[in-house]
CSV table of C-alpha atoms and ligand atoms in Angstrom, one decimal:
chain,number,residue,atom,x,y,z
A,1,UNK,CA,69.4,147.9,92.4
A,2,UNK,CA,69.0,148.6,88.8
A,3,UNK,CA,66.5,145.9,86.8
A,4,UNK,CA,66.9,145.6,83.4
A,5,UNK,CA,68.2,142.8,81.3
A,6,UNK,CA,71.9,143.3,81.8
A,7,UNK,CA,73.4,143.1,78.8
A,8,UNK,CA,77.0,144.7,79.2
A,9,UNK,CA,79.3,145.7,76.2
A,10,UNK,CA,82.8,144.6,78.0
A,11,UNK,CA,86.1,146.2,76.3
A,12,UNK,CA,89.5,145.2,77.2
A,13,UNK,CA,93.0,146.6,76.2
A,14,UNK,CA,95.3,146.4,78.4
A,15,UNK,CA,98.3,144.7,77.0
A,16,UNK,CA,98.5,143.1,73.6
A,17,UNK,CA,94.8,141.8,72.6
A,18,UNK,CA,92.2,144.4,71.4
A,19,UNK,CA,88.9,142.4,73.0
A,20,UNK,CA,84.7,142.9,72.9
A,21,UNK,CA,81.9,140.9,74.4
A,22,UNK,CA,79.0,141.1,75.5
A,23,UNK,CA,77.8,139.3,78.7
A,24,UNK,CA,74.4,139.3,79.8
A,25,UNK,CA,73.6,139.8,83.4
A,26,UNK,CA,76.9,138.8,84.0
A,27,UNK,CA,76.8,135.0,83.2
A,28,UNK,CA,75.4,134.7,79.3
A,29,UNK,CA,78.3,135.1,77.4
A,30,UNK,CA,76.3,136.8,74.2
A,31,UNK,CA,79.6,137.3,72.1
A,32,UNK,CA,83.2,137.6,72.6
A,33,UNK,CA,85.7,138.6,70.1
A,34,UNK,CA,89.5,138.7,70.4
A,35,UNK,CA,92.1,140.7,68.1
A,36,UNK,CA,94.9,139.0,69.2
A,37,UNK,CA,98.8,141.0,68.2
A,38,UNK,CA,100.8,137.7,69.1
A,39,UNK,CA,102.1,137.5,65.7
A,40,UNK,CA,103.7,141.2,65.3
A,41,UNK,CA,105.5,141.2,68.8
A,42,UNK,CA,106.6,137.8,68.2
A,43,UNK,CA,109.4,139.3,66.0
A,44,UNK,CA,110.1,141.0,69.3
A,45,UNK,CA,110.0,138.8,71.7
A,46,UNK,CA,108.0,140.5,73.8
A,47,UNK,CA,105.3,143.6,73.9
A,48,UNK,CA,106.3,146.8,71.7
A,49,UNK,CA,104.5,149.6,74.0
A,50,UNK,CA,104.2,151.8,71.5
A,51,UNK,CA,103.1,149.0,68.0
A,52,UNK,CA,100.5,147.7,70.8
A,53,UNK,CA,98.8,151.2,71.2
A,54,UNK,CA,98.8,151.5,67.3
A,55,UNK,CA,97.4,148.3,66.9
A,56,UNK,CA,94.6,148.5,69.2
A,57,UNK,CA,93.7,152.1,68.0
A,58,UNK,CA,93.3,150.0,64.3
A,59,UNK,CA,91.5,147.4,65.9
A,60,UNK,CA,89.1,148.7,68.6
A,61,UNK,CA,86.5,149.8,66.3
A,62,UNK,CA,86.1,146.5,63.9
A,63,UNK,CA,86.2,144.0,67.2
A,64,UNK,CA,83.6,146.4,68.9
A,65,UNK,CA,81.4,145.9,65.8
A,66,UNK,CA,82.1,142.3,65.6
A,67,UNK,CA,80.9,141.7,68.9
A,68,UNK,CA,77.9,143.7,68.5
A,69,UNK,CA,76.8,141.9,65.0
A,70,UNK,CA,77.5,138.0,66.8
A,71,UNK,CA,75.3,139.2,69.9
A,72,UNK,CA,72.6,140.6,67.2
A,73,UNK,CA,72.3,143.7,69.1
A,74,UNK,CA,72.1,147.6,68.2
A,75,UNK,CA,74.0,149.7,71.0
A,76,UNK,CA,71.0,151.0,72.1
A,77,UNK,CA,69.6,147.7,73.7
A,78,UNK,CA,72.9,147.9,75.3
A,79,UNK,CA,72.7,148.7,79.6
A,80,UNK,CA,76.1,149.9,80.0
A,81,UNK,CA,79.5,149.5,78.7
A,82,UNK,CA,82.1,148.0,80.7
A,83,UNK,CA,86.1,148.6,80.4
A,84,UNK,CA,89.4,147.9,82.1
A,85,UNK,CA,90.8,150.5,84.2
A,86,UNK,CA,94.4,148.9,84.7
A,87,UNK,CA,96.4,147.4,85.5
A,88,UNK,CA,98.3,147.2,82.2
A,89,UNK,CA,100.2,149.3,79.7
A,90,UNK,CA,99.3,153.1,79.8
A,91,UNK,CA,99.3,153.9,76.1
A,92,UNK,CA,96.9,150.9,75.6
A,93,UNK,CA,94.4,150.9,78.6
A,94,UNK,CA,94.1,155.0,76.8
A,95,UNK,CA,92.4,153.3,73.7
A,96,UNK,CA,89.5,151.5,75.4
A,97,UNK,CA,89.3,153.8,77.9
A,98,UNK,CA,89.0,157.0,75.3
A,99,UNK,CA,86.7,154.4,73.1
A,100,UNK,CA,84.0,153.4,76.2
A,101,UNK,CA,83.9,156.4,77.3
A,102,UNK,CA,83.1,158.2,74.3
A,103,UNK,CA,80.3,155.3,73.8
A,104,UNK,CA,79.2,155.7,77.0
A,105,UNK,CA,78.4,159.3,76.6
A,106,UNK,CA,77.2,159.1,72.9
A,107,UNK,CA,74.5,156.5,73.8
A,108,UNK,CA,73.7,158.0,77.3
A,109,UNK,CA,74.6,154.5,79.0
A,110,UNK,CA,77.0,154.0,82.3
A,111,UNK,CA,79.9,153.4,82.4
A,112,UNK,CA,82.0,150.8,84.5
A,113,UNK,CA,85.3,150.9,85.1
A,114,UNK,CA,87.0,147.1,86.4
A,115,UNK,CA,90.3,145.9,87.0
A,116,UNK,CA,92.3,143.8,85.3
A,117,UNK,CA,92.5,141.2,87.9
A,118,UNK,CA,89.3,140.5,88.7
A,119,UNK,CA,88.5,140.1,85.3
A,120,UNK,CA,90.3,137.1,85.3
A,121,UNK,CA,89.0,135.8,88.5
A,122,UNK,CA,85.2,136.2,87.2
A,123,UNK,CA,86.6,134.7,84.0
A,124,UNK,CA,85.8,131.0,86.1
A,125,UNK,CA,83.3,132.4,88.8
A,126,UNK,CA,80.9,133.0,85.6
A,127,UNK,CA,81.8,129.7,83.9
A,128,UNK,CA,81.7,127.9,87.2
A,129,UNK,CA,77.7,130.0,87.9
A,130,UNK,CA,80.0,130.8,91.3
A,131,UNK,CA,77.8,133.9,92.7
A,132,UNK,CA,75.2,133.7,89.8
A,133,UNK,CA,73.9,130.6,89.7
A,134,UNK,CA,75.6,129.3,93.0
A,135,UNK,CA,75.0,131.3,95.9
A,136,UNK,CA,78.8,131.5,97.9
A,137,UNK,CA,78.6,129.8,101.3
A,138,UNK,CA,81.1,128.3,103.9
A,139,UNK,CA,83.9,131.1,103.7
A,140,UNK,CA,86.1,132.7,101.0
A,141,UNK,CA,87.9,131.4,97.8
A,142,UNK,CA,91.4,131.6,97.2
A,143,UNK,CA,92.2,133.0,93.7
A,144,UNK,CA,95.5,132.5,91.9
A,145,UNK,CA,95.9,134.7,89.0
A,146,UNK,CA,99.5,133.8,86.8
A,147,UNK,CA,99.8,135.6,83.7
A,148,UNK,CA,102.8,137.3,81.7
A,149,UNK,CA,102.6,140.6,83.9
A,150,UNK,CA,100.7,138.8,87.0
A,151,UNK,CA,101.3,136.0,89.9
A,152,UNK,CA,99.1,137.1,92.5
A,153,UNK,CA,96.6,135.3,95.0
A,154,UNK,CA,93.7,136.8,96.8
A,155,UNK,CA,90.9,135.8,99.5
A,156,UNK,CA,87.8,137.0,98.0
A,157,UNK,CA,84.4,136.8,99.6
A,158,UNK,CA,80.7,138.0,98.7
A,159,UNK,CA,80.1,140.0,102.1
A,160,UNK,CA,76.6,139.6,101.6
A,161,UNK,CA,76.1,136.3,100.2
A,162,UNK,CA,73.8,135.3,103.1
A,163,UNK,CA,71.3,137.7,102.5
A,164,UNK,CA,70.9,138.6,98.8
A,165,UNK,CA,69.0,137.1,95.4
A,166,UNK,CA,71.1,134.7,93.8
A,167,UNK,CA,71.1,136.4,90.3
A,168,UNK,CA,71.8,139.6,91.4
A,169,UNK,CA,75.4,139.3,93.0
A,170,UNK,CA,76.9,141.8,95.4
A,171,UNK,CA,80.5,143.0,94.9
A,172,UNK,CA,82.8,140.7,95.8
A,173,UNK,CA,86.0,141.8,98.3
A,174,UNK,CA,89.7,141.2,98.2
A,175,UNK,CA,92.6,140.6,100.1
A,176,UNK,CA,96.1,139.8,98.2
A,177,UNK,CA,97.6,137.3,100.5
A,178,UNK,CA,100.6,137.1,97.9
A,179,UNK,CA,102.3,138.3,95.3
A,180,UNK,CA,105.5,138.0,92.6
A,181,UNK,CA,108.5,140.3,94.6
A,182,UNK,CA,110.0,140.1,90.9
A,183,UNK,CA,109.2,138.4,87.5
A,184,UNK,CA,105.4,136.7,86.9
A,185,UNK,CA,105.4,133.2,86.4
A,186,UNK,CA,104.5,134.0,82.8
A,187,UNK,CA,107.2,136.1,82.2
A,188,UNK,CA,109.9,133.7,83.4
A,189,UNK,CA,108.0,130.9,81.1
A,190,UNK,CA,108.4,133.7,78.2
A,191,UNK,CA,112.1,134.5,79.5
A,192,UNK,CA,113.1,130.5,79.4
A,193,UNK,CA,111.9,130.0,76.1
A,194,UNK,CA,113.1,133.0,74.7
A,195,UNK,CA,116.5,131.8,76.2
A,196,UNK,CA,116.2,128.4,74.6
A,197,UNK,CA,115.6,129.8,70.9
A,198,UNK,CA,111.5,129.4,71.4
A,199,UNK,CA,109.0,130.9,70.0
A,200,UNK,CA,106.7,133.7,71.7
A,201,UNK,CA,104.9,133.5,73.8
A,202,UNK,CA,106.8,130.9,75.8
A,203,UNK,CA,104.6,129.5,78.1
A,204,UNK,CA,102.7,127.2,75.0
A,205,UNK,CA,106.1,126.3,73.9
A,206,UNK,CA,107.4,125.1,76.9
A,207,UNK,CA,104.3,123.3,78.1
A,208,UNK,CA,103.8,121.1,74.7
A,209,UNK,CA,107.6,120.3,74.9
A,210,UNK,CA,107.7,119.7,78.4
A,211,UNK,CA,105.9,116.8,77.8
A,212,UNK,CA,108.7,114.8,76.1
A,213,UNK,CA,111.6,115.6,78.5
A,214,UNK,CA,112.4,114.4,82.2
A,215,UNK,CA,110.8,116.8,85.1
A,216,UNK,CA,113.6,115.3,87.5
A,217,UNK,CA,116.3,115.5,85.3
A,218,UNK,CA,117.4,118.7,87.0
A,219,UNK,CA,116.7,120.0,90.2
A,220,UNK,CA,116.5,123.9,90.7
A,221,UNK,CA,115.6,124.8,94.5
A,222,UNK,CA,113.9,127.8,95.1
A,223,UNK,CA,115.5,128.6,98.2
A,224,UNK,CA,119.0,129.2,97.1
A,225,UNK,CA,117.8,128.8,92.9
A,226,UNK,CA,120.8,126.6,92.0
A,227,UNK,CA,120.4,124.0,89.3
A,228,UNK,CA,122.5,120.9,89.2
A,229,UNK,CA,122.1,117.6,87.0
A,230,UNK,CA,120.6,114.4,88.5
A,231,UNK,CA,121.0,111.1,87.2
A,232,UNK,CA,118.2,110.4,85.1
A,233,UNK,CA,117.3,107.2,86.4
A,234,UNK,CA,117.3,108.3,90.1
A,235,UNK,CA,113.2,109.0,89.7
A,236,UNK,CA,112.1,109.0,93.0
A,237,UNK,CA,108.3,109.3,93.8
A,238,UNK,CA,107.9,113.4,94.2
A,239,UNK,CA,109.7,113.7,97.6
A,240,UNK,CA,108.1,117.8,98.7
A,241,UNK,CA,111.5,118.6,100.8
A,242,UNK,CA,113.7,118.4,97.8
A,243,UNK,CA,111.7,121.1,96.0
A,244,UNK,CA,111.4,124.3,99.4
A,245,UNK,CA,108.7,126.7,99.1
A,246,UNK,CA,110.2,130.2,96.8
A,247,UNK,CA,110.1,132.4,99.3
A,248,UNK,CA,109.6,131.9,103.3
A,249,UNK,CA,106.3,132.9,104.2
A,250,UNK,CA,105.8,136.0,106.0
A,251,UNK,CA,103.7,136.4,109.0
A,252,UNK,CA,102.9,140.7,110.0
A,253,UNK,CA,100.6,141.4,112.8
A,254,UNK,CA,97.5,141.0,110.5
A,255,UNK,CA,98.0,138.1,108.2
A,256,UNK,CA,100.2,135.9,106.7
A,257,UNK,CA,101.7,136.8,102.7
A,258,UNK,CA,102.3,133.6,100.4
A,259,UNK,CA,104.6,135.7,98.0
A,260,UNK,CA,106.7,134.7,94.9
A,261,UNK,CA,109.5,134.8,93.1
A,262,UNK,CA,110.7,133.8,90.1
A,263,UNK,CA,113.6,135.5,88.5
A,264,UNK,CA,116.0,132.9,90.1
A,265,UNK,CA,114.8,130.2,88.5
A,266,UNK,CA,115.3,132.0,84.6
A,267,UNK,CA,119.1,133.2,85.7
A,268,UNK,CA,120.0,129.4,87.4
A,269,UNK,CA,118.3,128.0,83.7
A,270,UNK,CA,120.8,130.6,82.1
A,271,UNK,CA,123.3,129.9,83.9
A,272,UNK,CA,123.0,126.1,83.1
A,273,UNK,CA,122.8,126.7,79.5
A,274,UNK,CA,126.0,128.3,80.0
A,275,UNK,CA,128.2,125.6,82.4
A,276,UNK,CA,126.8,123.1,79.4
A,277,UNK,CA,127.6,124.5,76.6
A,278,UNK,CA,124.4,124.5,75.1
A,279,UNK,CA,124.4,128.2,73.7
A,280,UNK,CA,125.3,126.8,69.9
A,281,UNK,CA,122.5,124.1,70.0
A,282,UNK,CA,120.5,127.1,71.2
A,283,UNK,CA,121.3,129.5,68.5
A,284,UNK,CA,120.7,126.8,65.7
A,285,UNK,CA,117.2,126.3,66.9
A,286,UNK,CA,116.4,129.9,67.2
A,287,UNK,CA,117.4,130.6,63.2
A,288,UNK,CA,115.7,127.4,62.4
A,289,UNK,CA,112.1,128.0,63.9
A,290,UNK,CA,112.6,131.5,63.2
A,291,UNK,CA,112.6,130.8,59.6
A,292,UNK,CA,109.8,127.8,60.1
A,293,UNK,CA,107.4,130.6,62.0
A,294,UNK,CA,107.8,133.1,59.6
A,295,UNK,CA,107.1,131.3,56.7
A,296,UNK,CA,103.6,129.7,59.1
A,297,UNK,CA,103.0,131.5,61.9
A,298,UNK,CA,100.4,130.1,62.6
A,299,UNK,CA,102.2,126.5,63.7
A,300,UNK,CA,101.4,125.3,67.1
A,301,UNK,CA,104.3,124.2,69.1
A,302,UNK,CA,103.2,120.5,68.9
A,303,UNK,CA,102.8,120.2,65.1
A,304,UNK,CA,106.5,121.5,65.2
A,305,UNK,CA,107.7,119.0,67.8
A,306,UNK,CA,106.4,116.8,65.5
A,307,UNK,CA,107.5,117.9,61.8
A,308,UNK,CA,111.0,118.4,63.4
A,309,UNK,CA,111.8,116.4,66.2
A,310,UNK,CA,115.5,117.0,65.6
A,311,UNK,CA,115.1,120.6,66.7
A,312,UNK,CA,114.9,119.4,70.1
A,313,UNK,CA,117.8,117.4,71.6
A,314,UNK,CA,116.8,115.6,75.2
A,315,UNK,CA,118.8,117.7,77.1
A,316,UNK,CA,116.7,120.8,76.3
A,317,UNK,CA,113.8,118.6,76.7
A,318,UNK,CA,114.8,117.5,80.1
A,319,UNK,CA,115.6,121.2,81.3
A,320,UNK,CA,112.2,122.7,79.6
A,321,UNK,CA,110.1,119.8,82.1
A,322,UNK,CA,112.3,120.4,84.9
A,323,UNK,CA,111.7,124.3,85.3
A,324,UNK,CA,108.0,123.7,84.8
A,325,UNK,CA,107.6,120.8,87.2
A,326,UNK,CA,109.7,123.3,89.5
A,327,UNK,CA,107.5,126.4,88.6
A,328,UNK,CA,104.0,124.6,88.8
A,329,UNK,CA,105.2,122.9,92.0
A,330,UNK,CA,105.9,126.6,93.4
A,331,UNK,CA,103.0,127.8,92.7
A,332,UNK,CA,101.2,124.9,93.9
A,333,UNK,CA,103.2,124.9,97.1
A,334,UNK,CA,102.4,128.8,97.6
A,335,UNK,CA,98.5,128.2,96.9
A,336,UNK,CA,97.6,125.1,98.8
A,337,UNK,CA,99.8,126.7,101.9
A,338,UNK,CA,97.6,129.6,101.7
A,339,UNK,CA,94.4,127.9,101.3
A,340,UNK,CA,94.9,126.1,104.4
A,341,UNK,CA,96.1,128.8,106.8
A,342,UNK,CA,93.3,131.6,105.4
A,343,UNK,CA,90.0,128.3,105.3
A,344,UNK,CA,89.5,128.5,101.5
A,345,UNK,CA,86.5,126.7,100.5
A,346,UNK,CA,88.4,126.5,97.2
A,347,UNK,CA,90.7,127.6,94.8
A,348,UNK,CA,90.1,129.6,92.0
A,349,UNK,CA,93.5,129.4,88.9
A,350,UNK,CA,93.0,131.8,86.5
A,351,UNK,CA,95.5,134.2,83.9
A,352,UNK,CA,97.4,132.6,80.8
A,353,UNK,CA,99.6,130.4,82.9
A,354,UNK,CA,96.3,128.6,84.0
A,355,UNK,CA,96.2,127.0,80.4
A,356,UNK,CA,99.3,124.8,81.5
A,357,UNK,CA,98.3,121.4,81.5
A,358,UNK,CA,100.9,120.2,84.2
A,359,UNK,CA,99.8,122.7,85.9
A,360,UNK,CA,96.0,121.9,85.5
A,361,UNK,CA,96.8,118.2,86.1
A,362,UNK,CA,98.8,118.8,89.6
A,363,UNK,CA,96.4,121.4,91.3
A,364,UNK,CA,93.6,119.0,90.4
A,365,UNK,CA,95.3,116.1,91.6
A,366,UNK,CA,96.4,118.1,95.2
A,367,UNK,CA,92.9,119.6,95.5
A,368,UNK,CA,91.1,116.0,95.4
A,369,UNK,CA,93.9,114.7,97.9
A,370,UNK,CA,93.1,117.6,100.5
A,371,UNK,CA,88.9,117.5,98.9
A,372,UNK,CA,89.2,121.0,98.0
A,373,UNK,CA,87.1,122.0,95.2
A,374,UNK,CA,89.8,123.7,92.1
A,375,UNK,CA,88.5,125.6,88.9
A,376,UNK,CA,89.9,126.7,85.7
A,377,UNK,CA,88.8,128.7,83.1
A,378,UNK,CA,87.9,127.2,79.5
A,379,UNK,CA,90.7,127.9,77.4
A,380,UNK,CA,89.6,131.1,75.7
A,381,UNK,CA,88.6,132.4,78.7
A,382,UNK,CA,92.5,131.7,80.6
A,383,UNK,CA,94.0,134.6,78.6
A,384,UNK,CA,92.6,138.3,78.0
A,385,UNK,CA,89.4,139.0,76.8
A,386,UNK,CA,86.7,141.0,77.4
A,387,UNK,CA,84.0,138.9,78.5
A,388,UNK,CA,85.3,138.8,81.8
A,389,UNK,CA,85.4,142.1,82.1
A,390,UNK,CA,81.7,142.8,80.9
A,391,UNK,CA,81.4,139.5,83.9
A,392,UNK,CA,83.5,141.4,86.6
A,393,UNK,CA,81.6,144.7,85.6
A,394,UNK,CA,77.7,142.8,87.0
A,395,UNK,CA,78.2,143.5,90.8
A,396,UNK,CA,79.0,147.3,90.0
A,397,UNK,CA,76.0,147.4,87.5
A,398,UNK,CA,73.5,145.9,90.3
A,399,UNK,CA,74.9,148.4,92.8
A,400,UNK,CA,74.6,151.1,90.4
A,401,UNK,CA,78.4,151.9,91.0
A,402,UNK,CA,79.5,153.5,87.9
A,403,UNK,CA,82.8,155.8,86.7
A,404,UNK,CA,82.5,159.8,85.6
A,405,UNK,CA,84.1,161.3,82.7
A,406,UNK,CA,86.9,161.8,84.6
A,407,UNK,CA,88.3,158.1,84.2
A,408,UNK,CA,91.8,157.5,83.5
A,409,UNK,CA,94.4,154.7,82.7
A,410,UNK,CA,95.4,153.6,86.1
A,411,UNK,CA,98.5,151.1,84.8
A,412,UNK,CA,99.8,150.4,88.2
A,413,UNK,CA,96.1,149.4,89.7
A,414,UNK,CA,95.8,147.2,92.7
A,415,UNK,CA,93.3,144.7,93.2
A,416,UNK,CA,91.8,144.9,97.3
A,417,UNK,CA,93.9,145.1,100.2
A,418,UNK,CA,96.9,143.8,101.4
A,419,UNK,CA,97.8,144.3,105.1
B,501,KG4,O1,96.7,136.5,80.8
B,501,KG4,P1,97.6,136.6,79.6
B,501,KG4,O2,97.0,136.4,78.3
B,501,KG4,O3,98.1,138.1,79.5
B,501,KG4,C1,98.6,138.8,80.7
B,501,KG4,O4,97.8,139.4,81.4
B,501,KG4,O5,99.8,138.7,80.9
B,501,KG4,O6,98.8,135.7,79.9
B,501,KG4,C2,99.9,135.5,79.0
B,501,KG4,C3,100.9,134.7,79.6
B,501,KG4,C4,102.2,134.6,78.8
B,501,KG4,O7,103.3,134.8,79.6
B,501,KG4,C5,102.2,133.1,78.2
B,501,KG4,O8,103.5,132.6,78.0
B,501,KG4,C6,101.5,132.4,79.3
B,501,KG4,O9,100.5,133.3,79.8
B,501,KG4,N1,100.9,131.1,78.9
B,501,KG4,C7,101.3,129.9,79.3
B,501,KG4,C8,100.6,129.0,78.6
B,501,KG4,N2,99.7,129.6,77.8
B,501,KG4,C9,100.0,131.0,77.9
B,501,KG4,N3,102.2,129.6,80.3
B,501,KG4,C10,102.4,128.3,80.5
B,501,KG4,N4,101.7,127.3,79.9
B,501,KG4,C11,100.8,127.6,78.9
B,501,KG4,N5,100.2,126.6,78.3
B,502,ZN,ZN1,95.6,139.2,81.7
C-alpha cells in the first residue's frame, strides 16, 4: 500500500456540472467546488450535449484552481488526481478526462479513473466514516442510487473488511441487484414537471409543491400504470396492496433483480392531463414562470409557491403529490424488498433524487420499523460533484490501482456485476 498523506485532486464532468475537490485520504473533504450549467439548459429543458462540453471546457480550468486555492495547496503536495471515467455524456466525460490526464502527466502523479456510480455511493460512505472510520461488519449494504440518468441498486461489500487497517480501506465490490428497464426516476420527475409548465430541473419543483397537494388524490398503479381520480376524502391509512411493486421481481438461477420502471407513470400523468382538460392551465403557467425565471433565475420553487400561489390550482397540486407518493413508494417497495431477500445490514440512498424530502422522510420511517440502519448524503453531496469522486478514488490509491495514458470516456460504464 502506498503511505503518504492522501490528498486526492477529484474532477468530475460527466453531465452538466464542471466539479473539483480535494479529499484527503478519502474522508477530509479539503475543498469542493461546483460550476453548476442548470441555468443555460434550463431554457432547454433538459441537457444540450454539445453547450455542456463547451461549458465545461470554459469552466474546468477556473473550478480546478478554485479548489486548489480553498484547500491552500500547490499541485505538487498533491498524491494523485482522480476523475470519472463514465458513465455519462461522451463529449463531456472527454474534458476532465483530457484535463486529469494531462495534470497527471505534467506533475508526474497517478492517475485514477472511477465511475460515476460509485461516486455517489462514497458520497454517504465518507460522510457516514462507513469503511474509514467504521470498519464494515455483519454483511453487505444495499445502495440505491436515483438520479436524472440513474435508478440502480447494488450489494456492495468490503471483501476484506475483517482483516485490514481501518483507515486504509480495501476496494469495495458490487453486484446490481436492480435497475431502471426505461426512464430514471429523475428523469420522469424532470419529464412530469416539464409536462406541468415547471421549471428545470423537476425533481425540486415537484418536491416543494408536493407538499401542498393530496398524495391520495389519484392513484396510479404500477402494474398496469393507469391513473384514475379518488375521492379526496377517502384517505385511508397507506394500505401497500393498492400501490403493486413496478415491475415483478425476477428470480435467474443466481440471484434475484429488483428492477424499475418508470416511463408509465409520466405517459398515465400525460395522459390525465389530457382526459381533464388541464393542458390550458398548463400552458398559462409555463409562459408565466417562464417569464418570472428569466427575469430571477435564481428563485427557489418555494419562494414562488409563495409569491404566486395562484400559479398552482389544487388539482395540479394533488397530481404533483400523488406521482411522488407513487414514485417514492416504488422505490421504497423495490429497496426494502431487496434488502431483505440479499441480508443488507443497511441501506445506502444516494444521486439527486435522494434530496427528496418525502422520500428521505419514508425510507427513514420504514428503515426504523424494520431497525435497518438508512443514510443519506448532505445535500451538496446528493447531486454531482467531485468530492466523491476524489472519496471513491481512496481504495484504488491504497492498492496502488491506477489508469495509463490510454484512458478513455467510457459513457455507457457499468458499475460490478449483474448475474
Ligand atoms: O445526481 P444528479 O445531480 O445528476 C445525475 O447524475 O443525473 O441528479 C439530478 C436529478 C434530476 O433529475 C433532478 O430533478 C433530481 O435529481 N432531483 C430531485 C430533487 N433534487 C434533484 N428529484 C426529486 N426531488 C428533489 N428534491
Ligand atoms: Zn450523478
Amino acid at each position: 500500500m502506498r503511505s503518504g498523506s492522501g490528498l486526492i485532486l477529484g474532477i468530475e464532468s460527466s453531465c452538466d456540472e464542471t466539479a473539483a475537490a480535494v479529499v484527503r485520504a478519502g474522508g477530509e473533504v479539503l475543498a469542493n467546488v461546483v460550476a453548476s450549467q442548470m441555468t443555460l439548459h434550463a431554457k432547454y429543458g433538459g441537457v444540450v450535449p454539445e453547450l455542456a462540453s463547451r461549458e465545461h471546457l470554459r469552466n474546468i480550468v477556473p473550478v480546478v484552481t478554485a479548489a486548489m486555492a480553498e484547500a491552500g495547496l500547490e499541485f505538487g503536495e498533491l498524491d494523485a488526481i482522480a476523475v470519472t471515467e463514465g458513465p455519462g455524456l461522451a463529449g463531456a466525460l472527454l474534458v476532465g478526462i483530457t484535463y486529469a490526464k494531462a495534470l497527471a502527466l505534467a506533475l508526474g502523479k497517478p492517475l485514477i479513473a472511477v465511475n460515476h456510480l460509485e461516486g455517489h455511493i462514497h458520497a454517504v460512505l465518507m460522510e457516514q466514516g462507513i469503511g474509514i472510520r467504521e470498519q464494515g461488519s455483519g454483511g453487505p449494504l444495499l445502495a440505491l442510487v436515483v438520479s436524472g440518468g440513474h435508478t440502480h441498486l447494488y450489494l456492495a461489500e468490503e471483501p476484506t473488511s475483517q482483516n485490514r487497517d481501518v483507515g486504509h480501506p480495501a476496494m469495495w465490490r458490487y453486484r446490481n441487484v436492480g435497475r431502471t428497464v426505461d426512464d430514471a426516476a429523475g428523469e420522469a420527475f424532470d419529464k412530469v414537471a416539464k409536462l406541468l409548465g415547471l421549471g428545470y430541473p423537476g425533481g425540486p419543483w415537484m418536491d416543494a409543491l408536493a407538499m401542498s397537494g393530496n398524495p391520495r388524490a389519484v392513484e396510479f398503479r404500477f402494474q398496469q400504470i393507469k391513473a384514475r381520480r379518488v375521492a379526496a376524502d377517502n384517505d385511508k391509512s397507506e394500505d401497500k396492496s393498492r400501490f403493486p411493486s413496478g415491475m415483478t421481481n425476477k428470480k435467474t438461477e443466481d440471484g434475484e433483480h429488483f428492477d424499475f420502471s418508470f416511463s408509465g407513470i409520466k405517459t398515465a400523468v400525460l395522459r390525465y392531463i389530457q382526459t381533464h382538460e388541464m393542458a390550458a392551465v398548463v400552458e398559462t403557467r409555463r409562459r408565466v414562470l417562464g417569464e418570472v425565471l428569466r427575469a430571477n433565475p435564481a428563485m427557489r420553487p418555494a419562494d414562488v409557491l409563495r409569491d404566486m400561489p395562484e400559479a398552482f390550482d389544487a388539482q395540479t397540486l394533488d397530481l404533483i403529490a400523488s406521482f411522488q407518493y407513487a414514485v417514492v413508494g416504488n422505490l421504497m417497495r423495490q429497496t426494502f424488498a431487496a434488502a431483505e431477500a440479499l441480508g443488507a445490514r443497511g441501506i445506502v440512498v444516494s444521486g439527486g433524487v435522494s434530496a427528496n424530502s418525502e422520500l428521505r422522510r419514508r425510507f427513514a420511517e420504514e428503515a426504523a420499523q424494520r431497525g435497518l440502519r438508512v443514510a443519506f448524503p448532505t445535500m451538496a453531496m446528493s447531486t454531482d460533484n467531485a468530492a466523491m469522486i476524489a472519496a471513491a478514488s481512496w481504495g484504488k490509491f491504497c492498492a496502488g490501482e491506477f489508469a495509463t495514458e490510454g484512458l478513455v470516456a467510457t459513457p455507457q460504464l457499468k458499475l460490478g456485476t449483474r448475474d
